[in-house]
Coordinates of C-alpha atoms in Angstrom, one line a residue:
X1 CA 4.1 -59.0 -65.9
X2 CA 8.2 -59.3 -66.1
X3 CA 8.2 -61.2 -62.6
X4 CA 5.5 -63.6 -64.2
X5 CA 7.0 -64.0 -67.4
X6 CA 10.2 -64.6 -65.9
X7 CA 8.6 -67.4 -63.5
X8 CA 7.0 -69.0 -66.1
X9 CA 8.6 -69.3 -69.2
X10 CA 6.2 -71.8 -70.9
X11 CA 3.1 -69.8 -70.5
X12 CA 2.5 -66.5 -72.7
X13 CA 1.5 -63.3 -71.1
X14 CA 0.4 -60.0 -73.0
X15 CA 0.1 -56.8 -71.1
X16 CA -3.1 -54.7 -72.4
X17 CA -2.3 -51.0 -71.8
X18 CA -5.0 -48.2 -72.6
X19 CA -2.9 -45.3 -73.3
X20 CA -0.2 -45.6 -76.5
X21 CA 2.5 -45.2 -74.3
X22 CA 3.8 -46.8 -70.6
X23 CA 3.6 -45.4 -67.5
X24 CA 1.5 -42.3 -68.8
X25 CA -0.6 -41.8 -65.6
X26 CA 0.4 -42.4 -62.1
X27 CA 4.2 -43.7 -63.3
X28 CA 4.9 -41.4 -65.4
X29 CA 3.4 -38.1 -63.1
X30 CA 5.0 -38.8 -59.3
X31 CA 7.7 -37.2 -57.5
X32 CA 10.1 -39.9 -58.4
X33 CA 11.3 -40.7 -54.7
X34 CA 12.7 -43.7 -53.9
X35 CA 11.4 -44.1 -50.3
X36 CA 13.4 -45.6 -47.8
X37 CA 10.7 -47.5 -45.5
X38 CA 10.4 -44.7 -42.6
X39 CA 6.5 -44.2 -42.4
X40 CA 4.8 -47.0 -42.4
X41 CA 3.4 -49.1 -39.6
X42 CA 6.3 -51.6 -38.6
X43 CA 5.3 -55.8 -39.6
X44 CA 2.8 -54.2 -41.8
X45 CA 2.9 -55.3 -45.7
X46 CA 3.7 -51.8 -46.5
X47 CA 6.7 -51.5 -44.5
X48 CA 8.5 -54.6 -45.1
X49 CA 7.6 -54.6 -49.3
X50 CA 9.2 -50.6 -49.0
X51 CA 12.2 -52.0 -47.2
X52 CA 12.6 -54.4 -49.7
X53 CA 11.5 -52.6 -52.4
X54 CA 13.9 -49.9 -52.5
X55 CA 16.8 -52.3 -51.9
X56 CA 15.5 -54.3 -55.4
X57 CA 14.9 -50.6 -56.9
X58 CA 18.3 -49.6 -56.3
X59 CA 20.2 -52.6 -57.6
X60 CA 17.9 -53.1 -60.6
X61 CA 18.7 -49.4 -61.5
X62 CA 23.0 -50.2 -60.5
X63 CA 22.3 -53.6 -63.6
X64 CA 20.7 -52.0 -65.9
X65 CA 22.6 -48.8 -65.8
X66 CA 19.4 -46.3 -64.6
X67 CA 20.9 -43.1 -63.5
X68 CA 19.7 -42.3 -59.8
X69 CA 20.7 -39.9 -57.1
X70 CA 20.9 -40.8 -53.6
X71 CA 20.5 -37.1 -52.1
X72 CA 19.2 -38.2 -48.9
X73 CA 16.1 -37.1 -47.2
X74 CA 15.5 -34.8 -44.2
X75 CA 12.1 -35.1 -42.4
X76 CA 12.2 -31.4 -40.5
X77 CA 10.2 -30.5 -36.7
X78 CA 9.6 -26.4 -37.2
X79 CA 7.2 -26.4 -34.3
X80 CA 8.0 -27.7 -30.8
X81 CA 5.3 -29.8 -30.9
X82 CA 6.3 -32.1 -33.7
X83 CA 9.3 -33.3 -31.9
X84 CA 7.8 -36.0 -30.3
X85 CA 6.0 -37.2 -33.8
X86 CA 9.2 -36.9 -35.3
X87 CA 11.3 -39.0 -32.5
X88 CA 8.0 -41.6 -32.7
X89 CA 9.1 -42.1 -36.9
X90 CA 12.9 -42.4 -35.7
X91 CA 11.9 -45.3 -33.5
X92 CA 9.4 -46.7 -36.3
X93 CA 12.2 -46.0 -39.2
X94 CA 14.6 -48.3 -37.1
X95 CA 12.2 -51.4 -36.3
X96 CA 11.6 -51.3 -39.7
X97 CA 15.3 -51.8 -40.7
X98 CA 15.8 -48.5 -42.3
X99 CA 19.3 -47.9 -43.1
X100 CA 21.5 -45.1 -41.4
X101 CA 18.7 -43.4 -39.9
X102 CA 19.2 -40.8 -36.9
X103 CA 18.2 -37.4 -35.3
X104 CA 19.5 -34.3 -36.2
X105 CA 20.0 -30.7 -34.8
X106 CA 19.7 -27.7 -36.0
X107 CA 23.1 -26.8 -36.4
X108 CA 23.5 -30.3 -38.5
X109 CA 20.6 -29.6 -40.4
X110 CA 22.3 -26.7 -41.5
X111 CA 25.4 -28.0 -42.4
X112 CA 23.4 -30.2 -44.7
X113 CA 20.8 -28.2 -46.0
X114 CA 22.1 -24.7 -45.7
X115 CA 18.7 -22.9 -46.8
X116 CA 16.8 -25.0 -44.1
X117 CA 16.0 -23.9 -41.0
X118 CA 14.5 -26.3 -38.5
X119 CA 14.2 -27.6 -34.8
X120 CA 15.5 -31.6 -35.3
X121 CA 15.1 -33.7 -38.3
X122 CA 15.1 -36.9 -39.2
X123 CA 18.6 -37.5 -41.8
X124 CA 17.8 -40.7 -44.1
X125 CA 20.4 -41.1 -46.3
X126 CA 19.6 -43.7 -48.6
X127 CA 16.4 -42.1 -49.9
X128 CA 16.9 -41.1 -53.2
X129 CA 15.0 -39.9 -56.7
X130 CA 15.0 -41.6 -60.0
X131 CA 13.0 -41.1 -63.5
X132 CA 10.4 -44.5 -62.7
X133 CA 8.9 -43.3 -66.7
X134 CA 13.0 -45.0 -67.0
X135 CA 12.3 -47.7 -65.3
X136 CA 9.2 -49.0 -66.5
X137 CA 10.1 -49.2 -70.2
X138 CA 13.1 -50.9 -68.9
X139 CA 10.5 -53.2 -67.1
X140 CA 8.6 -53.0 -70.0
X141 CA 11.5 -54.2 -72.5
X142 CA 12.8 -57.0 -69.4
X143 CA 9.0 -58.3 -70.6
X144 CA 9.6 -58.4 -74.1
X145 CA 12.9 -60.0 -74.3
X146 CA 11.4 -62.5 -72.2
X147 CA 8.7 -63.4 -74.6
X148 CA 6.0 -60.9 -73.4
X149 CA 3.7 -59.1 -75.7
X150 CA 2.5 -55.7 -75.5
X151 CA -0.9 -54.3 -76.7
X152 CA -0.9 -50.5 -76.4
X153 CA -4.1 -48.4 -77.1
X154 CA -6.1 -51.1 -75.8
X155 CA -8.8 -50.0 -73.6
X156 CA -10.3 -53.1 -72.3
X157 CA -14.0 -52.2 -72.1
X158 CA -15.7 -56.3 -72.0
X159 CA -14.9 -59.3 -70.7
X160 CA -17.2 -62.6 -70.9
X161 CA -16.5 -66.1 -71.5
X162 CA -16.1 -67.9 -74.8
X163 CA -18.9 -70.1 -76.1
X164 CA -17.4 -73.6 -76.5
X165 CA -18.4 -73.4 -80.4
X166 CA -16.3 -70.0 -80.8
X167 CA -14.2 -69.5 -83.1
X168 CA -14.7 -72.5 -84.4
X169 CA -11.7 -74.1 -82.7
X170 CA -10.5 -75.3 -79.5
X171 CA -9.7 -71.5 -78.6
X172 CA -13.0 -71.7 -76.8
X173 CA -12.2 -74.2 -74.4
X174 CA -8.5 -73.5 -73.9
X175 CA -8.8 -70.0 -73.4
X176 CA -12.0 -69.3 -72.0
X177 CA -12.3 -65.3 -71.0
X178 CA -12.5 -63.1 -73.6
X179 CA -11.1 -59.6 -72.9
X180 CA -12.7 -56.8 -75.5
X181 CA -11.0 -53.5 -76.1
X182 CA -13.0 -50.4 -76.8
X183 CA -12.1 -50.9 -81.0
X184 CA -13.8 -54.3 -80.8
X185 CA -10.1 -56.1 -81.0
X186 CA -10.5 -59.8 -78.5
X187 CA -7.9 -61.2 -76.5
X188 CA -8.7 -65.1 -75.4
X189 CA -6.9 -65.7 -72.1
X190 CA -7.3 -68.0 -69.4
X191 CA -6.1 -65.9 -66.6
X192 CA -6.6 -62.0 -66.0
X193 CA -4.4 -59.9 -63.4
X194 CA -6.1 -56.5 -63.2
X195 CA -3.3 -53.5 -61.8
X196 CA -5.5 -50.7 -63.2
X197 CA -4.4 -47.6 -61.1
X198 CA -7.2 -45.0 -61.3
X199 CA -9.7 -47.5 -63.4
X200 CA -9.3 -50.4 -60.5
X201 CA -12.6 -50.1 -59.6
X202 CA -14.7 -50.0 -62.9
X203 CA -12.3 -53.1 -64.4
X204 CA -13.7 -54.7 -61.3
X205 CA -17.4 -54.0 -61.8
X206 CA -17.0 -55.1 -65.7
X207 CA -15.4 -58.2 -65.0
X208 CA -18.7 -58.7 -62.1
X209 CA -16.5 -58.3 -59.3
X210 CA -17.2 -56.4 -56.3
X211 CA -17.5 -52.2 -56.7
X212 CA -15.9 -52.0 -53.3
X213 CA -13.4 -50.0 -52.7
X214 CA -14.1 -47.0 -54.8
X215 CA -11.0 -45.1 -56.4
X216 CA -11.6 -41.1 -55.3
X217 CA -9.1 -39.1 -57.6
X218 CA -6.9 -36.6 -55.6
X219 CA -5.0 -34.0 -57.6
X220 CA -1.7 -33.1 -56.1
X221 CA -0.5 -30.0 -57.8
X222 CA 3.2 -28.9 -57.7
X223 CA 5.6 -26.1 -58.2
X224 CA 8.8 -25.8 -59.4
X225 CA 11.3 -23.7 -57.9
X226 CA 12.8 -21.1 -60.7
X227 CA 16.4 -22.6 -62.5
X228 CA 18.1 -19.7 -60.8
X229 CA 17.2 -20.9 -57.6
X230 CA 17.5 -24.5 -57.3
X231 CA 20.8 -24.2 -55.8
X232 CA 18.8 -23.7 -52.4
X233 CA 17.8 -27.3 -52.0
X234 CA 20.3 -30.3 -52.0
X235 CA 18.3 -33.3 -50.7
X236 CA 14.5 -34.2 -50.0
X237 CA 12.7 -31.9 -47.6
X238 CA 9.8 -33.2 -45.9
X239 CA 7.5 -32.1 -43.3
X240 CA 6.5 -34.1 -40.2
X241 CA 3.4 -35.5 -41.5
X242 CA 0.4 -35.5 -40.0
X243 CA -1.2 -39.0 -38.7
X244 CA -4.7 -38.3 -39.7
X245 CA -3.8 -38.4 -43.8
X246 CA -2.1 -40.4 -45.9
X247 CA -0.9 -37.6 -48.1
X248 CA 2.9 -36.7 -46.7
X249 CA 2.4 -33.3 -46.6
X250 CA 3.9 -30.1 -48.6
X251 CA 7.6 -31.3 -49.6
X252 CA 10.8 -30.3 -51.6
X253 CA 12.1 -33.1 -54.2
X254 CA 15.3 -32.5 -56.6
X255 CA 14.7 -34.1 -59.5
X256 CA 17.1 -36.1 -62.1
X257 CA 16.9 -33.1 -64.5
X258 CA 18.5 -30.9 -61.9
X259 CA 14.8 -29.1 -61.3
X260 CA 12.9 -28.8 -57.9
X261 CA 9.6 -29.9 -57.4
X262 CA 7.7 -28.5 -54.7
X263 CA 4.3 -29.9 -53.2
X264 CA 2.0 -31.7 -54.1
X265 CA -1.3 -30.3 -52.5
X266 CA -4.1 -32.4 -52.8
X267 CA -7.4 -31.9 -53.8
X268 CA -10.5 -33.8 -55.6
X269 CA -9.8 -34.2 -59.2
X270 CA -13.4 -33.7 -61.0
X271 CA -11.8 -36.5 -63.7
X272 CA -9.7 -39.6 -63.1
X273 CA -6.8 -38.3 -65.5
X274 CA -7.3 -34.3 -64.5
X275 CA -4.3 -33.1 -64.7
X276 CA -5.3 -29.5 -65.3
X277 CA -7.5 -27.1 -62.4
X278 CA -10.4 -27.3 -64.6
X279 CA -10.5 -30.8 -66.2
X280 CA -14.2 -32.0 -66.2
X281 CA -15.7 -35.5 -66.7
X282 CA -19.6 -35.9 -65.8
X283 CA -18.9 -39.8 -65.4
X284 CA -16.0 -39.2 -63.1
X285 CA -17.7 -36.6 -61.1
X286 CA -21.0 -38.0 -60.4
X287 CA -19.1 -41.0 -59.0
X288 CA -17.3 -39.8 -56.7
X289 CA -19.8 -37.3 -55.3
X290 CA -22.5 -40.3 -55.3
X291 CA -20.5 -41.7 -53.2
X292 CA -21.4 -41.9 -49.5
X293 CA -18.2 -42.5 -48.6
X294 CA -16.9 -39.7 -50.1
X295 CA -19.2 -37.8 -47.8
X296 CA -18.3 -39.0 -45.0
X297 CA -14.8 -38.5 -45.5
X298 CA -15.4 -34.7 -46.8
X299 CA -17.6 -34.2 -43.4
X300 CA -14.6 -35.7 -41.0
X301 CA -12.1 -33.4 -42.8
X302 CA -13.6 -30.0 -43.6
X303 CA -11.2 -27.2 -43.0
X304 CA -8.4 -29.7 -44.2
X305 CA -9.8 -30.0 -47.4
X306 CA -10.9 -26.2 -47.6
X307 CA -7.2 -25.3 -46.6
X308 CA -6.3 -27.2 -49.0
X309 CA -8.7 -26.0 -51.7
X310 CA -7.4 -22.6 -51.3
X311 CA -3.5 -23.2 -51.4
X312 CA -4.5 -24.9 -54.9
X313 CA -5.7 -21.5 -56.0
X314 CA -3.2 -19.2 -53.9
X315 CA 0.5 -19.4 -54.8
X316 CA 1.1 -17.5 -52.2
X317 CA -0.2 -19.6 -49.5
X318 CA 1.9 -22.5 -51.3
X319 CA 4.6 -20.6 -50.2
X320 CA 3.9 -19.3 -47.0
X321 CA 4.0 -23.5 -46.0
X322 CA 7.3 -23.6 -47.8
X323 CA 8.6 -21.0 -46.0
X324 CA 8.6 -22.6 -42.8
X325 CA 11.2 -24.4 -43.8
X326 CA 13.0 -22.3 -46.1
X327 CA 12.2 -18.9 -45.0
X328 CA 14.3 -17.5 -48.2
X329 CA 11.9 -18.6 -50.9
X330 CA 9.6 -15.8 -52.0
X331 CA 6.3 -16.0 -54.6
X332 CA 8.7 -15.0 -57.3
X333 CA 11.1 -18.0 -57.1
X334 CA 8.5 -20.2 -57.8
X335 CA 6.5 -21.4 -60.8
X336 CA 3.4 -23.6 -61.5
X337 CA 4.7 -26.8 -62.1
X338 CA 3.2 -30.5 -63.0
X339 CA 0.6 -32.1 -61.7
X340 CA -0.3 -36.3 -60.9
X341 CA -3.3 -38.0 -60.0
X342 CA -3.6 -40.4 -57.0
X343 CA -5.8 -43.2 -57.2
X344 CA -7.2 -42.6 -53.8
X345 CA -9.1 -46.1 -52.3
X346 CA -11.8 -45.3 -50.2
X347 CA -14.5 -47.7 -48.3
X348 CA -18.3 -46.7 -47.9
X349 CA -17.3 -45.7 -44.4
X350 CA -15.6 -42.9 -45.8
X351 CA -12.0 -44.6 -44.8
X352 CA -9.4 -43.9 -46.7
X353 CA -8.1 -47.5 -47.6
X354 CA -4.0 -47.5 -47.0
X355 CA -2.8 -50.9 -47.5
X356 CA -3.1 -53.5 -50.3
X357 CA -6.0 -55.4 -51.8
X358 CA -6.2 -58.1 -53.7
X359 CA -9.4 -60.0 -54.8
X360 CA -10.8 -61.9 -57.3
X361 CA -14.9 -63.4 -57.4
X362 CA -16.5 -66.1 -57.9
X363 CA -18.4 -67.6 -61.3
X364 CA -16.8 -68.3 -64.2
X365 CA -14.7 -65.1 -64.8
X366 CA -14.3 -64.1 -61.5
X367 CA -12.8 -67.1 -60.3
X368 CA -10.1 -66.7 -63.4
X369 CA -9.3 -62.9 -62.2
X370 CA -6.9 -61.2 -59.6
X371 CA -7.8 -58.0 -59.3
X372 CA -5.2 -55.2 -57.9
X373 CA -7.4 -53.1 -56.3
X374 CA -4.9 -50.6 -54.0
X375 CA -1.3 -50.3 -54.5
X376 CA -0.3 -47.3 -52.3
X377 CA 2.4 -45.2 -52.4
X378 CA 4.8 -46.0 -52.1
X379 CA 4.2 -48.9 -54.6
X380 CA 7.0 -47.1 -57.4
X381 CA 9.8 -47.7 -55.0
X382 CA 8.3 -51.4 -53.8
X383 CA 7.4 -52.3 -57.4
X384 CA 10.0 -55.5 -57.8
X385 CA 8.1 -56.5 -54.3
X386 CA 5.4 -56.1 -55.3
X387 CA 5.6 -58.1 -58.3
X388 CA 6.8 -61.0 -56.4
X389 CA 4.2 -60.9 -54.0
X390 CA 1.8 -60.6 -56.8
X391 CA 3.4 -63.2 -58.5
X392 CA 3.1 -65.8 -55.7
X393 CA -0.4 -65.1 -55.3
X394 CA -1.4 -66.0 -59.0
X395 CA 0.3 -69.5 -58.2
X396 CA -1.9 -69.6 -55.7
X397 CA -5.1 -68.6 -56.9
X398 CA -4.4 -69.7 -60.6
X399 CA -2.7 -73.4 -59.4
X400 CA 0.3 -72.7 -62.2

């Protein structure tokens, strides 16, 4: 919305937001890393936007005076077999033009994580954490100053098109789509960007786009190490992930209140905004377990997602993965912590769906609408990317 507005001063833009404050789902409840670009398949969208992204990230956060840490990151090889996956992201990190990178020992990995204990490691040094709730009301105000409206506690639940007659006026005809909220309040529009997070799929099918993909929720739950014991991590830990999944794996993360988040797991949330182990929605479950692609995934992945299952209800097998790379860190240093929900995009194949898509439809409303269907992580640190790619394809579809 602010790279829109900013583009195109004439036009008027309101952002309708269902909750009463910003950033109150995914935003508000990640790890708050700013990724440096390491993972992700080199020439692909994901890479170059993270590249880019965390460049903007940082000198958006250096104007408007957003306090952020670079701490670093190390990704850490405890087995002997993880050395070649780890020297395969080295080369990746460097033809994607990630700063600073290189291999470590173990010696150096001591030297900068003392607590850590480890084989080789990756050392990326210009990874770093910020609070992105911060940063979106600063996008958020960026958008108002610039003439932007916003609508909070607007659940958009309809969207049609005008009759010419309504309204009596020429409303009708100059702004044809009529968005609905859930209290009956109508917005007349004549274009519709969609960036729903965990509701990208059912804006779709309201607007008579296409179901496809399906958003699965995944809980990730986290700890948090103990006050007393925070001094034991300086910088990002991270695991060598594995290839199969998305997910990055069991990690530590300082945060900008001086705590230490560790995890997330990541399990099926039985509600789209589960937060808690036992959040229940009948809507939410029966659509993603009517989901063949679900199935299909579930079947591929068993004792993954039973492994995982049971670390979400076992601290102490939480901890036995933490140990591996700090051995010092015992059941009683740690606490149940927060926990997010990932908007997980999956296909009828039972693929998990890791790179962006954008579509719109055809017919009256369909033809008016972009829809965001799958922004993965790490879309927080390539947001100002993001938004220009966005941006350019609304000129596009949209001829403004």
């Amino acid at each position: 919305a602010r790279q829109l507005v900013l583009r195109h001063p004439a036009l008027s833009f309101a952002v309708l937001e269902k909750e009463r404050q910003l950033a109150h789902h995914q935003s508000g409840h990640n790890s708050g890393v700013i990724h440096s670009g390491i993972y992700y398949t080199p020439g692909s969208l994901k890479a170059k936007l993270c590249v880019q992204g965390a460049a903007l990230c940082y000198e958006y956060c250096d104007q408007k005076g957003i306090p952020y840490k670079q701490c670093g990151k190390l990704i850490v090889a405890v087995e002997q077999d993880e050395i070649p996956r780890l020297k395969a992201l080295y080369e990746r990190g460097l033809q994607n033009n990630v700063r600073g990178l290189k291999l470590i020992g173990a010696k150096e990995i001591q030297a900068k994580e003392p607590f850590c204990r480890g084989l080789m490691a990756l050392d990326s040094p210009y990874t770093g954490i910020v609070d992105y709730r911060q940063v979106a009301q600063s996008y958020a105000e960026d958008f108002q100053e610039a003439g932007g409206t916003i609508l909070t506690d607007f659940e958009v639940t309809d969207m049609e098109m005008a009759k010419e007659s309504s309204s009596g006026s020429e409303d009708g005809l100059k702004y044809p789509v009529i968005v609905r909220s859930s209290k009956g309040e109508e917005i007349y529009c004549r274009h519709i960007v969609t960036c729903a997070g965990l509701y990208s799929d059912r804006l779709s099918e309201i607007s008579g786009c296409s179901p496809e993909p399906r958003i699965v929720p995944f809980r990730g739950d986290y700890l948090v190490l103990k006050p007393e014991k925070c001094y034991m991590v300086k910088g990002n830990i991270y695991p060598v992930p594995n290839p199969r999944f998305p997910f990055l794996g069991f990690h530590f993360t300082p945060r900008m209140d001086g705590s230490v988040w560790l995890g997330p797991n990541a399990v099926l949330a039985f509600k789209r905004e589960g937060y808690k182990l036992f959040d229940f929605s009948a809507t939410d479950f029966l659509d993603a377990v009517l989901y063949s692609g679900l199935w299909k995934l579930v079947l591929r992945n068993l004792s993954y997602g039973l492994n995982e299952m049971y670390r979400a209800c076992f601290l102490s097998a939480q901890v036995k993965e933490l140990q591996k790379f700090i051995p010092e860190v015992t059941v009683n240093d740690v606490l149940r912590g927060p926990s997010g929900v990932r908007a997980q995009a999956l296909d009828s194949d039972g693929n998990l769906v890791d790179d962006f898509v954008f579509d719109g439809g055809t017919g009256d409303i369909g033809s008016r609408i972009l829809h965001v269907r799958n922004a993965p992580s790490p879309a927080a640190t390539s947001s100002l990317a993001i938004a220009e790619m966005i941006a350019d394809e609304v000129k596009r579809r949209f001829e403004l």
